[in-house]
C-alpha positions as semicolon CSV with decimal commas, in nm:
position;residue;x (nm);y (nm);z (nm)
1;X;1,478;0,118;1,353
2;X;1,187;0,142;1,151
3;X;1,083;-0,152;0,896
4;X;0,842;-0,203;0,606
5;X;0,761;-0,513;0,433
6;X;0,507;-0,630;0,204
7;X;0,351;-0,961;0,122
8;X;0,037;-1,089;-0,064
9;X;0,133;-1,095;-0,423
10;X;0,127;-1,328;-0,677
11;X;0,039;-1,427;-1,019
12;X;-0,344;-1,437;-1,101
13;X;-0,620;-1,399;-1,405
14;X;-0,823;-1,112;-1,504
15;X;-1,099;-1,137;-1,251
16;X;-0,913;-1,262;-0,924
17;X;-0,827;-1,131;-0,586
18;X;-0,546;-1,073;-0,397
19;X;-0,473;-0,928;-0,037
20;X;-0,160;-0,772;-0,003
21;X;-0,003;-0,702;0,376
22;X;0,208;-0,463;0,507
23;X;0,413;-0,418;0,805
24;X;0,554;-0,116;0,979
25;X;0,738;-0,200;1,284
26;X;1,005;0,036;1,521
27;X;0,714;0,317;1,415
28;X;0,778;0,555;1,736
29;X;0,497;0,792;1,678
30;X;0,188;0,813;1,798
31;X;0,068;0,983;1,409
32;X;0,129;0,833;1,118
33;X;0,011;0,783;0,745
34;X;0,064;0,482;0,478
35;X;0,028;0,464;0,146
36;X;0,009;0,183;-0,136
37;X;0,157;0,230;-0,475
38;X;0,267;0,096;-0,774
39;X;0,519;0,129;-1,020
40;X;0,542;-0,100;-1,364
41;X;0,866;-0,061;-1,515
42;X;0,966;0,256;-1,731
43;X;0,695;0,479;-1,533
44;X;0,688;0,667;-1,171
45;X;0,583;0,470;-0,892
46;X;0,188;0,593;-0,855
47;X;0,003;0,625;-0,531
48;X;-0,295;0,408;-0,543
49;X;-0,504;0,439;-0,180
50;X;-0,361;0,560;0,158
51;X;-0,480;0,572;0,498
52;X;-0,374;0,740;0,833
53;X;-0,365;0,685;1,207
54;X;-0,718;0,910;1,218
55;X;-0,854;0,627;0,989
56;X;-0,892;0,893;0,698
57;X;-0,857;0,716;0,367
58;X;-0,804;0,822;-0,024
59;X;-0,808;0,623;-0,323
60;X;-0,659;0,733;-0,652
61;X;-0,927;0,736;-0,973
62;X;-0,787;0,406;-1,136
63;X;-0,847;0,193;-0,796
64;X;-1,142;0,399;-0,605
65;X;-1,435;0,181;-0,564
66;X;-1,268;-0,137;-0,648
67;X;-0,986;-0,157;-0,401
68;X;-0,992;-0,122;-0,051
69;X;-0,733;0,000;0,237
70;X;-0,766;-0,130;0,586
71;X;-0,574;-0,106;0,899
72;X;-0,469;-0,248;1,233
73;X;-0,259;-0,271;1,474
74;X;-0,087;-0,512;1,654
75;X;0,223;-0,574;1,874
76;X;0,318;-0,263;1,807
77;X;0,323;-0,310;1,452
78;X;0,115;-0,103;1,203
79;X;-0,022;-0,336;0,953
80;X;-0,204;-0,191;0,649
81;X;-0,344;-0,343;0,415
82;X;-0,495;-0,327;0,025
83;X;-0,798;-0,565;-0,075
84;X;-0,807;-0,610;-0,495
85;X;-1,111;-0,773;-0,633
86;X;-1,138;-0,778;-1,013
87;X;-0,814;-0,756;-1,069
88;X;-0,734;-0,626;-1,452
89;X;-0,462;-0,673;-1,633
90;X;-0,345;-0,312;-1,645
91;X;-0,346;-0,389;-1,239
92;X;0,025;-0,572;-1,289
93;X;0,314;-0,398;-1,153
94;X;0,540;-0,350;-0,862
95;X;0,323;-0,242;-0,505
96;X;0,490;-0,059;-0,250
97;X;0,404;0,004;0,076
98;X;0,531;0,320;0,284
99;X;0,503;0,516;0,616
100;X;0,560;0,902;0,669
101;X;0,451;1,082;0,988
102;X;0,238;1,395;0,879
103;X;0,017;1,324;0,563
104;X;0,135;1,074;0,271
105;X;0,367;1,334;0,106
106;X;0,727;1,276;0,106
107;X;0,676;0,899;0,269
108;X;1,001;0,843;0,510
109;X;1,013;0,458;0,473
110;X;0,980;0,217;0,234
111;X;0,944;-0,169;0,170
112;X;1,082;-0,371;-0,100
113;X;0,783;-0,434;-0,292
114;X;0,581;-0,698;-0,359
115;X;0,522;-0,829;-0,757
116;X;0,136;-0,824;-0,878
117;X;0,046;-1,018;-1,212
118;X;-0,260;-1,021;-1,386
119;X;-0,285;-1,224;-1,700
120;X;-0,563;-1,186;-1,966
């Protein structure tokens, strides 16, 4: 059985950091792609960076060259995760993390989501 949980967020000012985690575990492939996104409440939940198990990486506009998407493994548990310097206001919203096995399309699993707020 395949899992997905985030951690890492938290309430912070314009300005700050925050590292948020994520854990796939029960992954039984070999391939594999995971994606960070986030959803603020009224609008569609937005991919903002992905990576895969060939260490390929995109980043949507709003985030490229501010955030960052890592990866590593351990125990056989994929952990990804999303670096946020400068964090901006318009950052605050619901992140998601989620696995899929070919490309970051349709993503097969998903965590509960982890709360991000940045106050002015």
């Amino acid at each position: 059985q395949v899992t997905v949980a985030e951690s890492g967020g938290g309430s912070v000012q314009a300005g700050g950091s925050l590292r948020l985690s994520c854990a796939a575990s029960g992954w039984p492939y070999s391939t594999w792609c995971m994606a960070w996104f986030r959803q603020v409440p009224g609008k569609e939940r937005v991919m903002l960076a992905s990576i895969d198990s060939d260490g390929d990486n995109m980043y949507a506009d709003s985030v490229k060259g501010r955030f960052t998407i890592s990866s590593g493994n351990a125990d056989k548990v994929l952990n990804v995760y999303l670096q946020m310097p400068n964090l901006k206001p318009e950052d605050t919203g619901t992140y998601y993390c989620a696995i899929e096995r070919w490309g970051c399309g349709a993503m097969d699993y998903w965590g509960k989501g982890t709360q991000v707020t940045v106050s002015s």
